[in-house]
mmCIF file of C-alpha atoms in Angstrom:
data_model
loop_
_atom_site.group_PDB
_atom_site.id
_atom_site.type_symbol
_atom_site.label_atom_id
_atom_site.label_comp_id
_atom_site.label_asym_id
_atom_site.label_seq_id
_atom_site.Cartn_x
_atom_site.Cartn_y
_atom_site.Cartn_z
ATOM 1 C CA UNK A 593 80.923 -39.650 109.716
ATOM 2 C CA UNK A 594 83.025 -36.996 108.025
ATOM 3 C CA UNK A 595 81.223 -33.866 107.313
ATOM 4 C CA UNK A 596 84.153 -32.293 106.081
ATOM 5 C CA UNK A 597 84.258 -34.240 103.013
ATOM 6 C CA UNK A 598 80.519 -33.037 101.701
ATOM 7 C CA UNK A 599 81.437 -29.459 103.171
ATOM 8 C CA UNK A 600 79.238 -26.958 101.045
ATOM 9 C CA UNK A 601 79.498 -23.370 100.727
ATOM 10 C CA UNK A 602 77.552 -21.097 103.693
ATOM 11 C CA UNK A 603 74.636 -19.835 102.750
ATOM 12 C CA UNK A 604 74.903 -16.910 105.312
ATOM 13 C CA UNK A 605 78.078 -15.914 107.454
ATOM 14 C CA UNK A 606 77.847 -13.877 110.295
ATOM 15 C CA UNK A 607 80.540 -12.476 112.388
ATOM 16 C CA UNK A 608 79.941 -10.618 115.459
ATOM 17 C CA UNK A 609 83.162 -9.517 117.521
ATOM 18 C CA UNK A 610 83.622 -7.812 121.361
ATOM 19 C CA UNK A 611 86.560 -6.228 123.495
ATOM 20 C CA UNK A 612 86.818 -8.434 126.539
ATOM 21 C CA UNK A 613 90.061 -6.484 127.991
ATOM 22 C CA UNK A 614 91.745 -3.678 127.331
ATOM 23 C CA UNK A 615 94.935 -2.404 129.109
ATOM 24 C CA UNK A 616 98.309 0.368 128.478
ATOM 25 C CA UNK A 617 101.209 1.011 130.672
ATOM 26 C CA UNK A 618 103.655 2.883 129.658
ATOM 27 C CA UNK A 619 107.588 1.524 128.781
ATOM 28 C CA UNK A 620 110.942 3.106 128.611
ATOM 29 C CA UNK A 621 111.687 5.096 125.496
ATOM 30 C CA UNK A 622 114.185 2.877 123.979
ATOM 31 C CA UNK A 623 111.553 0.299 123.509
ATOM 32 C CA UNK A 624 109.077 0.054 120.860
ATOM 33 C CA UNK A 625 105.718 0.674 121.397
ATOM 34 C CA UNK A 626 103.606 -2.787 121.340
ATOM 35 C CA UNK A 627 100.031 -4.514 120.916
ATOM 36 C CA UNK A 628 99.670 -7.582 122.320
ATOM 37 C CA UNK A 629 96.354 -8.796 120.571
ATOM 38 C CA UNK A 630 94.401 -12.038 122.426
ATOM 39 C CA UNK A 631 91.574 -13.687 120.275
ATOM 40 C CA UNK A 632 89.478 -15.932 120.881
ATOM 41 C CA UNK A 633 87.314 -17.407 118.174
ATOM 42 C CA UNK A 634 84.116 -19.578 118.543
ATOM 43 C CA UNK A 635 82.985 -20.911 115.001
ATOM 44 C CA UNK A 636 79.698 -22.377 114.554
ATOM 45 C CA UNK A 637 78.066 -24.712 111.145
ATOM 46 C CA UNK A 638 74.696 -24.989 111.656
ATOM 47 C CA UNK A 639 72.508 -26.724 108.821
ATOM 48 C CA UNK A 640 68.982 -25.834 108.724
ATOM 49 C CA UNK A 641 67.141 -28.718 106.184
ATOM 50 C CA UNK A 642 64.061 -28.411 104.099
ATOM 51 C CA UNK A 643 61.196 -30.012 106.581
ATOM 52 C CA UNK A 644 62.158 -28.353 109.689
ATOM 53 C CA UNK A 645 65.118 -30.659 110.298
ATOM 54 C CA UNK A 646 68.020 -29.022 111.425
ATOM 55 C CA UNK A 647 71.547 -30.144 113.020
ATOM 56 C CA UNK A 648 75.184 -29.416 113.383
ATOM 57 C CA UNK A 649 77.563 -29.898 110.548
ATOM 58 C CA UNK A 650 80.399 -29.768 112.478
ATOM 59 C CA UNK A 651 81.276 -29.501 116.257
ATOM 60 C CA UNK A 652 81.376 -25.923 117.549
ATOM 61 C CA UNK A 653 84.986 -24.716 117.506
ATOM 62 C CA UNK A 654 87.058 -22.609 120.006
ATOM 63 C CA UNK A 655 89.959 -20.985 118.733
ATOM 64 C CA UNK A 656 92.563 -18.865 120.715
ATOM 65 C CA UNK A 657 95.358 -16.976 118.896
ATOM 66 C CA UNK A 658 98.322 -14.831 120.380
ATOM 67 C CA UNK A 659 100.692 -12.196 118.558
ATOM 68 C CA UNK A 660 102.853 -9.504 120.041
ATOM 69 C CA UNK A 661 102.818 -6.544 117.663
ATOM 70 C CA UNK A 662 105.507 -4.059 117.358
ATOM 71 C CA UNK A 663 104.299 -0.995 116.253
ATOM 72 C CA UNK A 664 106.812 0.847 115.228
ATOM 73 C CA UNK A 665 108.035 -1.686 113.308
ATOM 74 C CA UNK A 666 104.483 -2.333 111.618
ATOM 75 C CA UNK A 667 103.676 1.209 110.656
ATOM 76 C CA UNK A 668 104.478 2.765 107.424
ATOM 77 C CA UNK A 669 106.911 5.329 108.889
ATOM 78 C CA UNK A 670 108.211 3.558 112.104
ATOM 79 C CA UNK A 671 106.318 6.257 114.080
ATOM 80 C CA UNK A 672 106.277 5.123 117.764
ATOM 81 C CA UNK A 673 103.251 7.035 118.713
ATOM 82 C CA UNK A 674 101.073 4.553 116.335
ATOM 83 C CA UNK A 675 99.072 3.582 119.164
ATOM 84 C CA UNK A 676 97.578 7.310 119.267
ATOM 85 C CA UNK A 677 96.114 6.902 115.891
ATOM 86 C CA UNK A 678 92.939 5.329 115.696
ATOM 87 C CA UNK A 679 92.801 4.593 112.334
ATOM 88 C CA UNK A 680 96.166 2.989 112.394
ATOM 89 C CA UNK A 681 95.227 1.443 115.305
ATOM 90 C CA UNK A 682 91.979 -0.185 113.568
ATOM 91 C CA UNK A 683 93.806 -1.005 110.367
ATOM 92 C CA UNK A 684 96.775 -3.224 112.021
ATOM 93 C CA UNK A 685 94.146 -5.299 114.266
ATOM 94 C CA UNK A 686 91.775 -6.034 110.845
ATOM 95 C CA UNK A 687 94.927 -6.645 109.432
ATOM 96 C CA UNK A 688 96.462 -9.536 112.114
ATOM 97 C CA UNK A 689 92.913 -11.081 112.946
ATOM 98 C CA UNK A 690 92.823 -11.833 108.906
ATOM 99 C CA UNK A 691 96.783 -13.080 108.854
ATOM 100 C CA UNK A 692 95.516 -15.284 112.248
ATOM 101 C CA UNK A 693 92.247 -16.437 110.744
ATOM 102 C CA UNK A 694 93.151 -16.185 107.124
ATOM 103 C CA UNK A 695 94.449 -20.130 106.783
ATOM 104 C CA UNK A 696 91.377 -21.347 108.346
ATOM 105 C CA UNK A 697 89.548 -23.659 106.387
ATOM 106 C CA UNK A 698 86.267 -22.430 107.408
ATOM 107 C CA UNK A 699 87.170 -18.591 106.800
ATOM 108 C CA UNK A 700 88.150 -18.905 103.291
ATOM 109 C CA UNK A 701 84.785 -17.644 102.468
ATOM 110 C CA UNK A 702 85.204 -14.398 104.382
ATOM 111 C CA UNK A 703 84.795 -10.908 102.380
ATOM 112 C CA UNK A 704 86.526 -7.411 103.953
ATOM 113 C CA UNK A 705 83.179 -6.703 105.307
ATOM 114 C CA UNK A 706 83.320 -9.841 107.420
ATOM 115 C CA UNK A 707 86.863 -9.134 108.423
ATOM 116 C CA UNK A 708 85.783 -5.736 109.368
ATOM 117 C CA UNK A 709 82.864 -7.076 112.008
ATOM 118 C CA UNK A 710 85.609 -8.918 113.726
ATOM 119 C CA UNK A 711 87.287 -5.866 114.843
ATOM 120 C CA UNK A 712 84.835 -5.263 117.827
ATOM 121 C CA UNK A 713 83.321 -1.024 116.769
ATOM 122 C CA UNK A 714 84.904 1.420 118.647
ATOM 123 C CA UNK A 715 88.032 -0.523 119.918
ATOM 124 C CA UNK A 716 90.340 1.608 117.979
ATOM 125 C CA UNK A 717 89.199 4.907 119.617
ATOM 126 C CA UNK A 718 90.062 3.239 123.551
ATOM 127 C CA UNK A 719 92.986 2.980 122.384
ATOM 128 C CA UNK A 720 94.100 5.767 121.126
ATOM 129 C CA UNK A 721 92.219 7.654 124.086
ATOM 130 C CA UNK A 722 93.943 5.561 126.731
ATOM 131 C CA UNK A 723 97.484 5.680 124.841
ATOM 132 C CA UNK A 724 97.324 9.673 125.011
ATOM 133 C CA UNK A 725 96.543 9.508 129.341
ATOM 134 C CA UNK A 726 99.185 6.919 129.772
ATOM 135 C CA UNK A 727 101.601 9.121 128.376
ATOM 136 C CA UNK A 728 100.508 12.556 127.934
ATOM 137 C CA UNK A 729 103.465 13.875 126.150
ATOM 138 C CA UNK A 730 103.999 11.014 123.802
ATOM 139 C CA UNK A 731 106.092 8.364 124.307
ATOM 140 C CA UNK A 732 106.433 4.450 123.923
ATOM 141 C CA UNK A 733 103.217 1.953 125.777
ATOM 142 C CA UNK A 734 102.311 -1.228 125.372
ATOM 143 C CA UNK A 735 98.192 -1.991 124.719
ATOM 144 C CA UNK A 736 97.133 -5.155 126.113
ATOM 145 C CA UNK A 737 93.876 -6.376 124.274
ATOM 146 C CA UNK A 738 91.517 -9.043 124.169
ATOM 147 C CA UNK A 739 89.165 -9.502 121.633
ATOM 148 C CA UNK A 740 86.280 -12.537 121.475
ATOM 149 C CA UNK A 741 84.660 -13.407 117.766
ATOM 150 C CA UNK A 742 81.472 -15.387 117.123
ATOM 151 C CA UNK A 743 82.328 -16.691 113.736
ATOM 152 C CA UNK A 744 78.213 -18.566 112.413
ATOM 153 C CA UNK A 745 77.913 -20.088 109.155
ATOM 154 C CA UNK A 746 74.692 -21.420 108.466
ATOM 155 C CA UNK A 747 73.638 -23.777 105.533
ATOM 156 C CA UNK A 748 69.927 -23.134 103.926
ATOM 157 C CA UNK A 749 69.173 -25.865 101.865
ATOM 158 C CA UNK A 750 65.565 -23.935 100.988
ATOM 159 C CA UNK A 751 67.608 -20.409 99.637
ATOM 160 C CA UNK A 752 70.534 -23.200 98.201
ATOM 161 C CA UNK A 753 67.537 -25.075 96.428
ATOM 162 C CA UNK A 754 65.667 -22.080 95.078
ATOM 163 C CA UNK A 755 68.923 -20.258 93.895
ATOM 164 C CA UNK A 756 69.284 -23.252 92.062
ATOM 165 C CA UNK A 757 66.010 -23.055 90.787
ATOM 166 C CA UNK A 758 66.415 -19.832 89.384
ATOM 167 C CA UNK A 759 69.709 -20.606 87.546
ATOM 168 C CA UNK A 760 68.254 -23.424 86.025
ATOM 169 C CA UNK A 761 65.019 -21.771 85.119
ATOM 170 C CA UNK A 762 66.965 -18.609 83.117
ATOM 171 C CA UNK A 763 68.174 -21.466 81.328
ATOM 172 C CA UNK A 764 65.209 -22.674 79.933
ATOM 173 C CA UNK A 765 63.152 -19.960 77.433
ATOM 174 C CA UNK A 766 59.291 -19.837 78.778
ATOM 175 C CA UNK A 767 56.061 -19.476 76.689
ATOM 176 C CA UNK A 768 53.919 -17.303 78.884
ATOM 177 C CA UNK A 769 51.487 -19.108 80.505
ATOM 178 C CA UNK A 770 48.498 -17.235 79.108
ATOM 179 C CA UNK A 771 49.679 -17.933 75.549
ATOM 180 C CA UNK A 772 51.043 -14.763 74.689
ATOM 181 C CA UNK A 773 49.232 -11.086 75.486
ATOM 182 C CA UNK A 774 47.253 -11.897 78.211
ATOM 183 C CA UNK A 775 47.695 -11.088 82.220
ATOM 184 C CA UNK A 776 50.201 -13.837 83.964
ATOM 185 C CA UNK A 777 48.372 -15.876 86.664
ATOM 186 C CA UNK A 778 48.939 -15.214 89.936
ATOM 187 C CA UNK A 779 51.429 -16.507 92.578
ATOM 188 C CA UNK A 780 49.883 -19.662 93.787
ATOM 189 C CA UNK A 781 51.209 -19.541 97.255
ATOM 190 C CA UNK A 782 49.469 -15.971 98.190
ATOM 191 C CA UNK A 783 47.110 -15.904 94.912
ATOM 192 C CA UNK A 784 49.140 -12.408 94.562
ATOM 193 C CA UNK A 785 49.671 -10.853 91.111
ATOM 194 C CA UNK A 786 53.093 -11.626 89.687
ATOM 195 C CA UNK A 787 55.372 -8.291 88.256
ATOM 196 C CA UNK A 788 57.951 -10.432 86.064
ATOM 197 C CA UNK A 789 60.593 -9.060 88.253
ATOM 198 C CA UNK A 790 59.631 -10.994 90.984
ATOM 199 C CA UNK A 791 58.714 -13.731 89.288
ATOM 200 C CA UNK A 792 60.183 -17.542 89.675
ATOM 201 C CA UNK A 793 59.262 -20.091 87.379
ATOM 202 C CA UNK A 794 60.540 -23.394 87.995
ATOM 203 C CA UNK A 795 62.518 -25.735 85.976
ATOM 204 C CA UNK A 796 60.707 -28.853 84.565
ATOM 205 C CA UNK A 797 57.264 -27.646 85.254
ATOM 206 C CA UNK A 798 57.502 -24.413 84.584
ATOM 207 C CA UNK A 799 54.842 -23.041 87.573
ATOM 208 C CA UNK A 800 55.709 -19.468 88.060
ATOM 209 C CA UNK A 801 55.647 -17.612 91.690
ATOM 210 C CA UNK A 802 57.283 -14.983 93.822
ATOM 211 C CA UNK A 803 60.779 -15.235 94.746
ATOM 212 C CA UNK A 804 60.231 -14.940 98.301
ATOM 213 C CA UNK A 805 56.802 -16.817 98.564
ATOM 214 C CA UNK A 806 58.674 -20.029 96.972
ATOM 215 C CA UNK A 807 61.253 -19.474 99.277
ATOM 216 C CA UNK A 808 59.387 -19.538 102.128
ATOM 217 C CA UNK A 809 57.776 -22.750 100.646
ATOM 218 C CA UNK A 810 60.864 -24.274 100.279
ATOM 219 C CA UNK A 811 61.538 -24.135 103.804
ATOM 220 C CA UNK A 812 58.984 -26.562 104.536
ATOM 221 C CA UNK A 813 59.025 -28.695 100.952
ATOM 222 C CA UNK A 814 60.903 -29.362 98.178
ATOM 223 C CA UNK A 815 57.769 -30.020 95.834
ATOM 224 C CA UNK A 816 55.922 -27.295 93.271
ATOM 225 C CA UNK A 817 53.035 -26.241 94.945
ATOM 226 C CA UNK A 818 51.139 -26.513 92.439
ATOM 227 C CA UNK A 819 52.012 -30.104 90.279
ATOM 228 C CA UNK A 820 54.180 -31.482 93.573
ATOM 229 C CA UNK A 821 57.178 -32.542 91.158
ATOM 230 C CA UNK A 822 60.111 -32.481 93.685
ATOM 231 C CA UNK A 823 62.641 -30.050 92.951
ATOM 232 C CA UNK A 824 65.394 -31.691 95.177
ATOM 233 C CA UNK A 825 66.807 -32.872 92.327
ATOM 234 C CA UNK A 826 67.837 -29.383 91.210
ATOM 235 C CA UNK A 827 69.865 -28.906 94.627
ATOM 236 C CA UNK A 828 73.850 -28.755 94.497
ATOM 237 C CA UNK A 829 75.444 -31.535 94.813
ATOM 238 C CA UNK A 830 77.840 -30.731 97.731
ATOM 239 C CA UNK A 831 74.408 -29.934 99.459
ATOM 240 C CA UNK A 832 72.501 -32.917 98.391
ATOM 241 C CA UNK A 833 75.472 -35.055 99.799
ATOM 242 C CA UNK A 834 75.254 -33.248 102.976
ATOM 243 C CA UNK A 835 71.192 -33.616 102.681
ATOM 244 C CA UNK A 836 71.843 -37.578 102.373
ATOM 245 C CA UNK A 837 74.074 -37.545 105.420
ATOM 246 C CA UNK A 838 71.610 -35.890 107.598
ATOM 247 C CA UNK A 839 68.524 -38.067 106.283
ATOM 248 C CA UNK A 840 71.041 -41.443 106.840
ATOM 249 C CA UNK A 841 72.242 -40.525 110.252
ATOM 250 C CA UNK A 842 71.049 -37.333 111.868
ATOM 251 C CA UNK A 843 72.176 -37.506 115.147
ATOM 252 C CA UNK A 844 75.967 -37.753 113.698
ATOM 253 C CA UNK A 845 75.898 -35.362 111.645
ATOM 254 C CA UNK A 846 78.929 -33.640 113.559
#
């Protein structure tokens, strides 16, 4: 079965990142300093269905990447003492795990704060800490690093179904419920009075709740709570194919 084709959107990425080595010697002068940057990427889909059901939409994925970085030639000014600048030092890893990474299929989706997380915190300042006790007065080194990533995307068809929901439903022009003047009713999930703000009413039935107690509904059924008209209907297509695929054959879903 080919997932790939019915690939949606994450709902959620997260990207966690950790130094697993970290190493400077110095070299001669007439040689440039260097980074020598390891990765090693595990990427995870995991698809979490209304109902409980739950599964892989693809096979986990190990990735391992190698690049030999000169530094002098990568900084703005050709200084060879680059490796003493955190900063720098910080900037030109975030900048190489992106070029590795960037051409992934599955990391198109990335934003600079997820590209940031897979620089593992702190990195940058052992470093430049080491770099200046290799060579106390300056001088050309070579920083040996290697750097895991946990790259998760995870697929909500609940939060995919009620963002739909919502779109749809600002779509549509309501008549309040009460006919105009009168106190809305309240959520029927918690029986909870409804500000407007947090208010969800849903497309062809027009049964209002809040946000997150419909979402939270959603995670177990698809139905109104109150009428039970399904609302699957109203999920994307992309994720309805995928949906289909997992009801059809669950145990190859990856």
């Amino acid at each position: 079965m080919d997932a790939a084709a019915a690939m949606p959107m994450p709902t959620n990425k997260y990207i966690t990142a950790e130094t697993t080595r970290l190493n400077l010697v110095p070299l001669p002068d007439d040689e440039p300093s260097k980074l020598v940057l390891d990765l090693a990427v595990t990427e995870t889909h995991e698809w979490f269905g209304i109902g409980g059901r739950r599964g892989r939409l693809r096979r986990p994925r190990r990735l391992s990447r190698n690049m030999r970085l000169p530094l002098a030639a990568a900084s703005a000014g050709g200084d060879p003492d680059y490796l003493r600048s955190a900063g720098d030092c910080r900037r030109l890893i975030s900048q190489t795990i992106t070029h590795l990474l960037g051409e992934e299929e599955a990391f198109r989706w990335l934003t600079a704060a997820h590209w940031d997380a897979a620089v593992p915190r702190g990195v940058e300042y052992g470093i430049a800490a080491r770099a200046g006790s290799v060579v106390p007065g300056g001088g050309p080194c070579a920083c040996e690093v290697s750097i895991r990533v946990r790259a998760e995307f995870v697929y909500s068809e609940a939060e995919e179904l009620m963002s739909a929901c919502a779109e749809a439903a600002d779509m549509q022009v309501w008549r309040s419920a009460s006919g105009g003047g009168g106190a809305a009713p309240p959520c029927s999930v918690c029986l909870e009075e409804m500000a407007p703000e947090a208010e969800l009413r849903l497309p062809g039935c027009a049964h209002g709740f809040h946000r997150e107690c419909i979402g939270r509904w959603f995670e177990k059924a698809s139905t109104c709570p109150v009428c039970r008209h399904d609302k699957l209907g109203f999920l994307p297509p992309d994720y309805m194919a995928v949906h289909d695929m997992m009801l059809s054959d669950p145990e190859g879903s990856c």
